[in-house]
Short mmCIF file of C-alpha atoms in Angstrom, two decimals:
data_model
loop_
_atom_site.label_atom_id
_atom_site.label_comp_id
_atom_site.label_asym_id
_atom_site.label_seq_id
_atom_site.Cartn_x
_atom_site.Cartn_y
_atom_site.Cartn_z
CA UNK A 298 14.89 7.57 34.22
CA UNK A 299 15.14 10.43 36.80
CA UNK A 300 14.33 13.90 35.47
CA UNK A 301 17.87 15.13 36.01
CA UNK A 302 19.07 12.32 33.85
CA UNK A 303 16.76 13.39 31.20
CA UNK A 304 17.92 16.88 31.20
CA UNK A 305 21.54 15.82 31.15
CA UNK A 306 21.04 13.43 28.22
CA UNK A 307 19.27 16.06 26.19
CA UNK A 308 21.87 18.80 27.00
CA UNK A 309 19.16 21.44 27.09
CA UNK A 310 17.43 22.81 30.30
CA UNK A 311 13.91 21.90 30.97
CA UNK A 312 11.53 23.67 33.12
CA UNK A 313 9.96 21.72 36.06
CA UNK A 314 6.45 21.88 34.46
CA UNK A 315 7.83 20.31 31.33
CA UNK A 316 9.58 17.53 33.37
CA UNK A 317 6.27 16.80 35.28
CA UNK A 318 4.41 16.47 31.97
CA UNK A 319 7.07 14.18 30.45
CA UNK A 320 7.40 11.93 33.53
CA UNK A 321 4.16 9.77 33.08
CA UNK A 322 5.55 8.67 29.81
CA UNK A 323 8.11 6.67 31.44
CA UNK A 324 5.42 4.63 33.35
CA UNK A 325 3.57 3.47 30.24
CA UNK A 326 3.36 -0.28 29.85
CA UNK A 327 5.83 -1.98 27.64
CA UNK A 328 3.12 -3.26 25.26
CA UNK A 329 1.73 0.18 24.88
CA UNK A 330 5.27 1.60 24.08
CA UNK A 331 5.78 -1.08 21.48
CA UNK A 332 2.57 -0.14 19.61
CA UNK A 333 3.58 3.55 19.79
CA UNK A 334 7.04 2.90 18.39
CA UNK A 335 5.39 0.79 15.54
CA UNK A 336 2.85 3.45 14.73
CA UNK A 337 5.95 5.95 14.30
CA UNK A 338 7.51 3.94 11.44
CA UNK A 339 6.16 5.19 8.09
CA UNK A 340 4.45 2.17 6.26
CA UNK A 341 6.99 2.38 3.26
CA UNK A 342 6.84 -1.27 2.16
CA UNK A 343 3.44 -2.26 3.39
CA UNK A 344 1.65 0.03 0.92
CA UNK A 345 2.37 -0.17 -2.66
CA UNK A 346 0.64 3.00 -3.49
CA UNK A 347 2.87 4.96 -0.94
CA UNK A 348 5.97 3.36 -2.36
CA UNK A 349 5.03 3.96 -5.99
CA UNK A 350 4.51 7.71 -5.22
CA UNK A 351 7.95 8.03 -3.58
CA UNK A 352 6.94 8.94 0.02
CA UNK A 353 10.46 8.96 1.02
CA UNK A 354 11.61 11.25 -1.69
CA UNK A 355 9.18 14.05 -1.44
CA UNK A 356 10.14 14.50 2.22
CA UNK A 357 6.67 14.52 3.77
CA UNK A 358 7.18 11.49 5.95
CA UNK A 359 10.23 10.72 8.31
CA UNK A 360 12.64 8.01 7.30
CA UNK A 361 12.32 4.72 9.25
CA UNK A 362 15.90 4.62 10.14
CA UNK A 363 15.72 8.16 11.54
CA UNK A 364 12.63 7.35 13.62
CA UNK A 365 14.46 4.28 14.95
CA UNK A 366 17.54 6.11 15.93
CA UNK A 367 15.44 8.91 17.69
CA UNK A 368 13.59 6.18 19.71
CA UNK A 369 16.74 4.38 20.91
CA UNK A 370 18.40 7.69 21.83
CA UNK A 371 15.61 8.80 24.29
CA UNK A 372 16.82 6.69 27.14
CA UNK A 373 18.14 3.15 28.06
CA UNK A 374 14.80 1.74 28.83
CA UNK A 375 13.36 2.68 25.55
CA UNK A 376 16.38 1.30 23.73
CA UNK A 377 15.93 -2.03 25.42
CA UNK A 378 12.13 -2.01 24.59
CA UNK A 379 12.96 -1.12 20.91
CA UNK A 380 15.59 -3.96 20.54
CA UNK A 381 12.95 -6.23 21.95
CA UNK A 382 10.47 -5.37 19.32
CA UNK A 383 11.39 -7.40 16.13
CA UNK A 384 8.56 -5.79 14.09
CA UNK A 385 10.13 -2.24 14.59
CA UNK A 386 13.18 -3.06 12.56
CA UNK A 387 11.29 -4.98 9.78
CA UNK A 388 11.02 -2.15 7.49
CA UNK A 389 14.44 -1.68 5.68
CA UNK A 390 14.58 1.36 3.34
CA UNK A 391 17.68 1.56 1.19
CA UNK A 392 17.05 4.87 -0.72
CA UNK A 393 19.48 7.42 0.87
CA UNK A 394 22.70 8.43 -0.94
CA UNK A 395 24.71 7.26 2.16
CA UNK A 396 27.56 4.88 2.43
CA UNK A 397 25.58 2.04 3.74
CA UNK A 398 27.58 -0.71 5.45
CA UNK A 399 26.50 -4.29 4.72
CA UNK A 400 27.11 -5.01 8.45
CA UNK A 401 24.49 -2.29 9.26
CA UNK A 402 21.98 -3.75 6.69
CA UNK A 403 22.50 -7.36 7.87
CA UNK A 404 22.14 -6.09 11.46
CA UNK A 405 18.58 -4.93 10.72
CA UNK A 406 17.65 -8.45 9.59
CA UNK A 407 19.11 -9.79 12.82
CA UNK A 408 17.13 -7.43 14.92
CA UNK A 409 14.01 -8.08 13.12
CA UNK A 410 14.59 -12.01 14.19
CA UNK A 411 12.18 -14.07 12.55
CA UNK A 412 9.66 -11.42 11.75
CA UNK A 413 8.89 -10.89 8.02
CA UNK A 414 10.80 -7.76 6.56
CA UNK A 415 9.68 -5.21 4.19
CA UNK A 416 12.54 -3.96 1.90
CA UNK A 417 12.42 -0.83 -0.27
CA UNK A 418 15.30 -0.38 -2.51
CA UNK A 419 15.90 2.84 -4.71
CA UNK A 420 19.02 4.20 -6.44
CA UNK A 421 18.73 7.67 -5.41
CA UNK A 422 21.42 9.25 -7.61
CA UNK A 423 22.17 12.84 -6.78
CA UNK A 424 25.52 13.20 -8.23
CA UNK A 425 29.03 11.99 -7.66
CA UNK A 426 29.58 14.54 -4.82
CA UNK A 427 27.45 12.35 -2.47
CA UNK A 428 29.25 8.99 -3.19
CA UNK A 429 32.62 7.44 -2.29
CA UNK A 430 34.73 5.15 -4.50
CA UNK A 431 32.84 1.83 -4.76
CA UNK A 432 29.33 3.07 -4.08
CA UNK A 433 28.10 1.71 -7.30
CA UNK A 434 29.72 -1.75 -6.55
CA UNK A 435 28.25 -1.76 -2.97
CA UNK A 436 24.63 -0.81 -4.27
CA UNK A 437 24.28 -2.85 -7.46
CA UNK A 438 26.25 -5.90 -6.37
CA UNK A 439 26.72 -6.41 -2.71
CA UNK A 440 23.29 -5.30 -1.55
CA UNK A 441 21.42 -7.41 -4.16
CA UNK A 442 23.64 -10.28 -3.04
CA UNK A 443 22.76 -9.71 0.61
CA UNK A 444 19.07 -9.54 -0.15
CA UNK A 445 19.49 -12.90 -2.27
CA UNK A 446 20.69 -14.59 1.02
CA UNK A 447 17.89 -13.02 3.10
CA UNK A 448 15.10 -13.45 0.46
CA UNK A 449 13.34 -16.20 2.60
CA UNK A 450 12.78 -13.44 5.29
CA UNK A 451 11.35 -10.88 2.93
CA UNK A 452 7.53 -10.28 2.99
CA UNK A 453 7.65 -7.16 0.57
CA UNK A 454 10.33 -6.40 -1.81
CA UNK A 455 9.75 -3.03 -3.68
CA UNK A 456 12.56 -1.83 -6.08
CA UNK A 457 12.36 1.44 -7.94
CA UNK A 458 14.93 1.02 -10.86
CA UNK A 459 14.09 4.01 -13.09
CA UNK A 460 17.32 5.72 -12.36
CA UNK A 461 19.53 2.55 -12.62
CA UNK A 462 22.07 2.13 -15.31
CA UNK A 463 20.59 -0.10 -17.97
CA UNK A 464 22.86 -3.00 -17.54
CA UNK A 465 22.45 -2.94 -13.70
CA UNK A 466 18.87 -2.96 -14.12
CA UNK A 467 18.74 -5.99 -16.49
CA UNK A 468 20.93 -8.10 -14.13
CA UNK A 469 18.90 -7.15 -10.92
CA UNK A 470 16.38 -10.06 -11.25
CA UNK A 471 19.14 -12.74 -11.98
CA UNK A 472 20.91 -11.42 -8.95
CA UNK A 473 17.94 -11.88 -6.69
CA UNK A 474 16.96 -15.26 -8.16
CA UNK A 475 19.83 -16.91 -9.36
CA UNK A 476 19.74 -18.78 -12.80
CA UNK A 477 19.39 -22.60 -12.94
CA UNK A 478 18.25 -22.63 -9.36
CA UNK A 479 14.96 -22.71 -7.69
CA UNK A 480 14.39 -19.83 -5.07
CA UNK A 481 11.88 -20.56 -2.47
CA UNK A 482 10.35 -17.42 -1.14
CA UNK A 483 7.42 -18.63 1.06
CA UNK A 484 6.93 -15.24 2.90
CA UNK A 485 6.91 -13.00 -0.20
CA UNK A 486 3.40 -11.40 -0.49
CA UNK A 487 4.29 -8.17 -2.52
CA UNK A 488 7.05 -7.98 -5.17
CA UNK A 489 7.52 -4.74 -7.29
CA UNK A 490 10.14 -4.16 -9.98
CA UNK A 491 9.36 -0.60 -11.05
CA UNK A 492 10.88 1.31 -13.97
CA UNK A 493 9.81 4.14 -16.17
CA UNK A 494 11.44 4.97 -19.58
CA UNK A 495 12.34 8.61 -19.00
CA UNK A 496 15.83 8.02 -20.22
CA UNK A 497 16.95 7.85 -23.96
CA UNK A 498 16.04 4.46 -25.31
CA UNK A 499 17.44 2.23 -27.77
CA UNK A 500 15.33 -0.07 -30.27
CA UNK A 501 13.49 -2.86 -28.26
CA UNK A 502 15.42 -5.66 -30.13
CA UNK A 503 18.70 -4.79 -28.33
CA UNK A 504 16.92 -5.35 -24.90
CA UNK A 505 18.55 -8.29 -23.06
CA UNK A 506 16.67 -10.51 -20.71
CA UNK A 507 19.02 -11.75 -18.21
CA UNK A 508 18.35 -15.39 -17.37
CA UNK A 509 16.19 -15.78 -13.93
CA UNK A 510 15.97 -19.04 -12.08
CA UNK A 511 12.61 -20.46 -10.88
CA UNK A 512 10.76 -18.44 -8.62
CA UNK A 513 8.40 -20.27 -6.03
CA UNK A 514 6.31 -17.85 -4.06
CA UNK A 515 3.09 -19.64 -3.04
CA UNK A 516 1.84 -16.79 -1.02
CA UNK A 517 2.54 -13.93 -3.28
CA UNK A 518 -0.48 -11.55 -3.78
CA UNK A 519 0.68 -8.58 -5.45
CA UNK A 520 3.17 -8.39 -8.37
CA UNK A 521 4.33 -5.21 -10.33
CA UNK A 522 6.72 -5.75 -13.15
CA UNK A 523 7.90 -2.59 -15.04
CA UNK A 524 9.16 -2.33 -18.58
CA UNK A 525 12.13 -4.73 -18.94
CA UNK A 526 10.94 -7.19 -16.34
CA UNK A 527 8.23 -8.97 -18.03
CA UNK A 528 10.34 -12.16 -18.39
CA UNK A 529 10.37 -12.62 -14.58
CA UNK A 530 6.74 -13.78 -15.00
CA UNK A 531 7.88 -16.60 -17.23
CA UNK A 532 10.04 -17.85 -14.37
CA UNK A 533 7.44 -18.27 -11.89
CA UNK A 534 5.86 -21.58 -10.85
CA UNK A 535 2.28 -22.27 -11.59
CA UNK A 536 1.16 -22.19 -7.91
CA UNK A 537 2.84 -18.84 -7.74
CA UNK A 538 0.80 -17.45 -10.50
CA UNK A 539 -2.37 -18.92 -9.35
CA UNK A 540 -1.91 -17.29 -6.00
CA UNK A 541 -1.71 -13.94 -7.52
CA UNK A 542 -4.55 -11.47 -6.72
CA UNK A 543 -3.10 -8.10 -8.38
CA UNK A 544 -0.89 -8.10 -11.42
CA UNK A 545 0.69 -5.15 -13.18
CA UNK A 546 3.00 -5.88 -15.98
CA UNK A 547 4.66 -3.88 -18.95
CA UNK A 548 5.98 -5.34 -21.97
CA UNK A 549 8.60 -2.80 -23.60
CA UNK A 550 9.08 -4.66 -26.73
CA UNK A 551 5.56 -5.75 -27.38
CA UNK A 552 3.70 -8.68 -26.03
CA UNK A 553 5.29 -11.89 -26.76
CA UNK A 554 3.52 -15.11 -26.95
CA UNK A 555 5.42 -16.90 -24.12
CA UNK A 556 4.87 -13.80 -21.65
CA UNK A 557 1.27 -13.34 -22.58
CA UNK A 558 0.52 -17.12 -22.00
CA UNK A 559 1.95 -16.59 -18.41
CA UNK A 560 -0.47 -13.92 -17.75
CA UNK A 561 -3.26 -16.10 -18.74
CA UNK A 562 -2.32 -18.79 -16.28
CA UNK A 563 -2.98 -16.24 -13.30
CA UNK A 564 -6.70 -17.03 -13.09
CA UNK A 565 -7.44 -15.86 -9.58
CA UNK A 566 -6.64 -12.11 -10.33
CA UNK A 567 -8.98 -9.47 -9.23
CA UNK A 568 -6.66 -6.64 -10.39
CA UNK A 569 -4.99 -6.82 -13.92
CA UNK A 570 -2.93 -3.89 -15.54
CA UNK A 571 -1.34 -4.92 -18.80
CA UNK A 572 0.86 -2.47 -20.82
CA UNK A 573 1.91 -3.28 -24.42
CA UNK A 574 4.91 -1.21 -24.80
CA UNK A 575 6.57 1.54 -23.04
CA UNK A 576 3.61 3.34 -21.46
CA UNK A 577 3.28 2.73 -17.69
CA UNK A 578 0.38 5.25 -16.94
CA UNK A 579 2.73 7.83 -15.68
CA UNK A 580 0.73 11.29 -15.65
CA UNK A 581 3.62 12.91 -17.43
CA UNK A 582 4.40 12.52 -21.08
CA UNK A 583 6.79 9.57 -21.89
CA UNK A 584 9.72 9.64 -24.19
CA UNK A 585 9.28 9.10 -27.96
CA UNK A 586 7.81 5.89 -28.82
CA UNK A 587 9.99 3.27 -30.61
CA UNK A 588 7.90 1.58 -33.59
CA UNK A 589 7.59 -2.07 -33.42
CA UNK A 590 6.65 -4.63 -36.04
CA UNK A 591 4.12 -7.56 -35.24
CA UNK A 592 2.90 -10.36 -37.13
CA UNK A 593 -0.45 -11.78 -36.57
CA UNK A 594 0.90 -15.29 -35.56
CA UNK A 595 2.76 -13.59 -32.73
CA UNK A 596 -0.44 -12.41 -31.08
CA UNK A 597 -3.02 -14.23 -29.04
CA UNK A 598 -5.99 -15.23 -31.15
CA UNK A 599 -8.33 -16.83 -28.57
CA UNK A 600 -9.68 -14.98 -25.87
CA UNK A 601 -8.90 -15.95 -22.34
CA UNK A 602 -11.34 -15.54 -19.45
CA UNK A 603 -10.43 -13.93 -16.21
CA UNK A 604 -13.53 -14.73 -14.10
CA UNK A 605 -12.51 -12.83 -10.92
CA UNK A 606 -10.93 -9.66 -12.30
CA UNK A 607 -12.93 -6.57 -10.99
CA UNK A 608 -10.35 -4.06 -12.15
CA UNK A 609 -8.85 -4.28 -15.63
CA UNK A 610 -6.45 -1.76 -17.04
CA UNK A 611 -4.93 -1.99 -20.69
CA UNK A 612 -2.61 0.36 -22.40
CA UNK A 613 -1.03 -0.10 -25.83
CA UNK A 614 1.65 1.69 -27.91
CA UNK A 615 0.83 0.18 -31.40
CA UNK A 616 -2.34 1.19 -33.19
CA UNK A 617 -2.14 -1.93 -35.41
CA UNK A 618 -2.17 -4.30 -32.47
CA UNK A 619 -4.16 -2.47 -29.76
CA UNK A 620 -7.41 -4.02 -30.33
CA UNK A 621 -6.13 -7.34 -31.39
CA UNK A 622 -4.37 -7.91 -28.08
CA UNK A 623 -7.40 -6.25 -26.16
CA UNK A 624 -9.62 -8.96 -27.82
CA UNK A 625 -7.57 -11.66 -26.05
CA UNK A 626 -8.98 -10.74 -22.74
CA UNK A 627 -12.45 -11.57 -21.30
CA UNK A 628 -13.13 -9.94 -17.95
CA UNK A 629 -16.91 -10.57 -17.39
CA UNK A 630 -16.74 -9.38 -13.85
CA UNK A 631 -14.97 -6.13 -14.39
CA UNK A 632 -16.28 -3.27 -12.50
CA UNK A 633 -13.45 -0.78 -12.99
CA UNK A 634 -12.33 -0.59 -16.69
CA UNK A 635 -9.61 1.52 -18.11
CA UNK A 636 -8.32 1.62 -21.73
CA UNK A 637 -5.60 3.68 -22.94
CA UNK A 638 -4.45 4.09 -26.43
CA UNK A 639 -1.03 4.83 -28.02
CA UNK A 640 0.63 8.19 -27.32
CA UNK A 641 0.74 10.65 -30.21
CA UNK A 642 2.48 13.96 -29.76
CA UNK A 643 0.66 17.24 -30.11
CA UNK A 644 2.68 18.13 -33.30
CA UNK A 645 1.81 14.87 -34.97
CA UNK A 646 -1.89 15.56 -34.29
CA UNK A 647 -1.96 18.97 -35.46
CA UNK A 648 0.51 18.99 -38.39
CA UNK A 649 1.39 15.37 -39.02
CA UNK A 650 -2.05 14.17 -39.91
CA UNK A 651 -1.84 11.53 -37.10
CA UNK A 652 -5.16 10.41 -35.52
CA UNK A 653 -5.96 8.71 -32.29
CA UNK A 654 -7.65 5.48 -32.29
CA UNK A 655 -11.33 5.61 -32.36
CA UNK A 656 -13.34 4.86 -29.22
CA UNK A 657 -16.21 3.28 -31.09
CA UNK A 658 -14.08 0.11 -31.16
CA UNK A 659 -13.47 0.20 -27.43
CA UNK A 660 -17.26 0.44 -26.98
CA UNK A 661 -17.83 -2.43 -29.29
CA UNK A 662 -15.57 -4.53 -27.32
CA UNK A 663 -17.35 -3.74 -24.24
CA UNK A 664 -20.72 -4.61 -25.92
CA UNK A 665 -19.33 -7.87 -27.27
CA UNK A 666 -17.78 -9.04 -23.87
CA UNK A 667 -21.20 -8.26 -22.34
CA UNK A 668 -19.49 -6.15 -19.55
CA UNK A 669 -22.58 -5.14 -17.88
CA UNK A 670 -20.94 -4.68 -14.43
CA UNK A 671 -18.85 -1.69 -15.30
CA UNK A 672 -19.23 1.22 -12.87
CA UNK A 673 -16.18 3.22 -13.63
CA UNK A 674 -14.80 3.77 -17.17
CA UNK A 675 -11.51 5.48 -17.92
CA UNK A 676 -10.74 6.13 -21.61
CA UNK A 677 -7.15 7.51 -22.37
CA UNK A 678 -5.72 8.92 -25.55
CA UNK A 679 -8.59 8.05 -27.85
CA UNK A 680 -10.73 9.99 -30.30
CA UNK A 681 -14.34 10.17 -29.38
CA UNK A 682 -17.45 12.31 -29.93
CA UNK A 683 -20.67 12.64 -27.74
CA UNK A 684 -22.57 10.25 -29.95
CA UNK A 685 -20.10 7.30 -29.44
CA UNK A 686 -21.56 6.59 -26.09
CA UNK A 687 -24.79 5.41 -27.65
CA UNK A 688 -22.89 2.16 -28.55
CA UNK A 689 -22.53 1.16 -24.84
CA UNK A 690 -25.27 -1.12 -23.62
CA UNK A 691 -27.89 0.54 -21.74
CA UNK A 692 -27.15 -1.46 -18.72
CA UNK A 693 -23.68 0.11 -18.52
CA UNK A 694 -24.99 3.65 -18.97
CA UNK A 695 -27.47 3.15 -16.12
CA UNK A 696 -24.69 1.59 -13.76
CA UNK A 697 -21.75 4.04 -14.56
CA UNK A 698 -20.94 6.12 -11.80
CA UNK A 699 -17.67 7.99 -13.12
CA UNK A 700 -16.28 8.71 -16.46
CA UNK A 701 -12.76 9.75 -16.88
CA UNK A 702 -11.11 10.99 -20.17
CA UNK A 703 -7.47 11.26 -20.28
CA UNK A 704 -5.87 13.27 -23.18
CA UNK A 705 -8.67 12.29 -25.48
CA UNK A 706 -9.37 14.15 -28.66
CA UNK A 707 -12.97 15.61 -28.41
CA UNK A 708 -14.92 16.79 -31.26
CA UNK A 709 -15.93 20.40 -31.66
CA UNK A 710 -19.54 19.48 -30.71
CA UNK A 711 -18.63 16.81 -28.22
CA UNK A 712 -20.80 18.36 -25.33
CA UNK A 713 -23.54 19.22 -27.78
CA UNK A 714 -23.95 15.73 -28.78
CA UNK A 715 -23.34 14.36 -25.42
CA UNK A 716 -26.50 16.36 -24.12
CA UNK A 717 -28.81 13.91 -25.98
CA UNK A 718 -27.22 11.04 -24.11
CA UNK A 719 -26.87 12.58 -20.69
CA UNK A 720 -30.37 11.27 -19.74
CA UNK A 721 -29.25 7.83 -20.21
CA UNK A 722 -26.61 8.09 -17.26
CA UNK A 723 -28.80 7.42 -14.21
CA UNK A 724 -26.14 7.12 -11.59
CA UNK A 725 -23.10 9.05 -12.81
CA UNK A 726 -21.90 11.58 -10.42
CA UNK A 727 -19.20 13.43 -12.54
CA UNK A 728 -17.20 13.40 -15.62
CA UNK A 729 -13.38 13.96 -15.37
CA UNK A 730 -11.41 15.54 -18.05
CA UNK A 731 -7.76 14.71 -17.49
CA UNK A 732 -5.64 17.05 -19.76
CA UNK A 733 -8.15 17.01 -22.59
CA UNK A 734 -8.39 19.77 -25.19
CA UNK A 735 -11.85 21.00 -25.85
CA UNK A 736 -13.69 23.71 -27.56
CA UNK A 737 -14.75 26.60 -25.18
CA UNK A 738 -17.86 27.55 -27.01
CA UNK A 739 -19.28 23.94 -26.91
CA UNK A 740 -18.30 23.58 -23.23
CA UNK A 741 -19.99 26.79 -22.47
CA UNK A 742 -23.31 25.86 -24.04
CA UNK A 743 -23.16 22.69 -22.05
CA UNK A 744 -22.47 24.56 -18.66
CA UNK A 745 -25.27 27.05 -19.22
CA UNK A 746 -27.84 24.44 -19.63
CA UNK A 747 -30.90 25.29 -17.23
CA UNK A 748 -32.39 21.72 -17.02
CA UNK A 749 -30.73 20.28 -13.96
CA UNK A 750 -32.26 16.79 -14.29
CA UNK A 751 -29.82 15.84 -17.20
CA UNK A 752 -26.80 17.83 -16.23
CA UNK A 753 -23.66 15.82 -15.26
CA UNK A 754 -20.92 17.81 -13.29
CA UNK A 755 -17.57 18.31 -14.89
CA UNK A 756 -14.21 18.11 -13.24
CA UNK A 757 -10.98 19.40 -14.92
CA UNK A 758 -7.70 18.01 -13.81
CA UNK A 759 -4.29 19.06 -15.09
CA UNK A 760 -1.23 16.74 -15.54
CA UNK A 761 1.07 19.92 -15.71
CA UNK A 762 0.97 23.24 -14.42
CA UNK A 763 -1.52 25.20 -16.79
CA UNK A 764 -0.44 27.99 -18.80
CA UNK A 765 -1.96 31.57 -18.18
CA UNK A 766 -4.23 31.15 -21.22
CA UNK A 767 -5.59 27.82 -19.94
CA UNK A 768 -5.88 29.07 -16.42
CA UNK A 769 -8.01 32.09 -17.74
CA UNK A 770 -10.08 29.78 -19.82
CA UNK A 771 -11.13 27.46 -17.01
CA UNK A 772 -11.66 30.34 -14.74
CA UNK A 773 -14.06 31.96 -17.28
CA UNK A 774 -15.92 28.52 -17.72
CA UNK A 775 -16.19 28.12 -14.00
CA UNK A 776 -17.94 31.55 -13.93
CA UNK A 777 -20.42 30.46 -16.30
CA UNK A 778 -21.10 27.05 -14.83
CA UNK A 779 -20.49 27.73 -11.11
CA UNK A 780 -18.60 25.57 -8.59
CA UNK A 781 -21.25 22.89 -8.61
CA UNK A 782 -21.19 22.32 -12.29
CA UNK A 783 -17.45 22.58 -12.81
CA UNK A 784 -14.74 21.80 -10.48
CA UNK A 785 -10.97 22.41 -11.02
CA UNK A 786 -8.45 19.94 -9.51
CA UNK A 787 -5.02 21.48 -8.70
CA UNK A 788 -1.88 19.99 -10.19
CA UNK A 789 -0.64 16.97 -8.10
CA UNK A 790 2.38 17.50 -6.23
CA UNK A 791 3.75 14.06 -6.50
CA UNK A 792 3.92 12.37 -10.00
CA UNK A 793 3.39 8.59 -9.96
CA UNK A 794 1.33 5.73 -11.22
CA UNK A 795 -2.15 7.17 -11.73
CA UNK A 796 -3.68 3.71 -11.14
CA UNK A 797 -1.77 2.60 -8.28
CA UNK A 798 -1.99 5.78 -6.41
CA UNK A 799 -5.84 5.78 -6.83
CA UNK A 800 -5.77 9.05 -9.01
CA UNK A 801 -7.55 7.44 -12.08
CA UNK A 802 -11.20 8.06 -10.98
#
């Protein structure tokens, strides 16, 4: 393209020096331009962590549709190269409150040709002002129907359904995988149906599991099923379950026998995240919990071995069944272990006489399972004191490199008792206090220790913006301990799955 054409197309005058600098761009090889185009597209659907932290919503990354539009608008040559690069059109993000035309969406699949596509679907409801008549019908009916037709071309399908109407959300899986039919998705590697219970909830017995057909995905590697989608696991074929390497699943109404048995069939997992209830490891406080009733014959009695799992997370909402369900899992090779107890609000703790689960049982479970490879330990919403760590096997104490305490109840002399154990931790680099309430005098005593050999640095993280009183307290503590002994982590800008986003340790 001649420089004059470039100026005319942009509609703005460009100095001769600027034209001289831009001219070499038009002499780049086609292969190099294709690589540049591909690197310009945000990897929305190729990284689960990026999608779970809403990289589109926070506005820090350009939208892939906008990037492609800018590329093809530069010149005729770039447009031809872009249309001849199927991988450039393989990321399809349906997350903006715009009147999507089904023809445009279908055209993206056509431009991608036979290249595996990554689809990101999110109902970004911002009010009726942004919508035209029939938007809901388009988004909740026609788009899933189109995706069902193109399901064989999809490599990653990630759906954030937390803002969807309840009935629409329940019907989603049955729209993608038609009932009474077998759906073959040989290219599907990542499948995420994500939902958080931030809406008002009804009792779990009114939840309806819409029928889903058999799902055959022999190459699937990562599966995330949020609350309300656990039944999808029961519809997957055996070879699909055995091909899984990473599984995160939540059971909003408690763990049923049939669903739990399907989890036990996924024997090749290296990452396992099981949630019994409405918790989903969001770093914000969830809605009030719904009490559930369990009978012992509904729960697994025999432990099931997962020999390949190196990362295991378990969260439960019911104090009566927490350790009963946990005892069903045997993960001898686990290195990253996270256990999160039931949520109890502050009023119940201080005025209602409620108590968190004791961490001693968790340590006893670690001891009974001979989990001698644990290097990172996360304890959430449990009650513990410094002496509890003596129940851990010595080999675990020696191998542990990071200890994270999330909203745990600490005794008034937690750190004083912990001092006697600190010499057992040979490799630990830091202890992370994530939203934990602690006693200032006890903490100051720990920070003022002069013996460096047994001192373990502390890092304080907040799940919300601290009050002035809290900020003043940690500032005073940092003055006592110094930056090397006490670090303060600012409030994260994006709230999302702690585990998936790598914020746990």
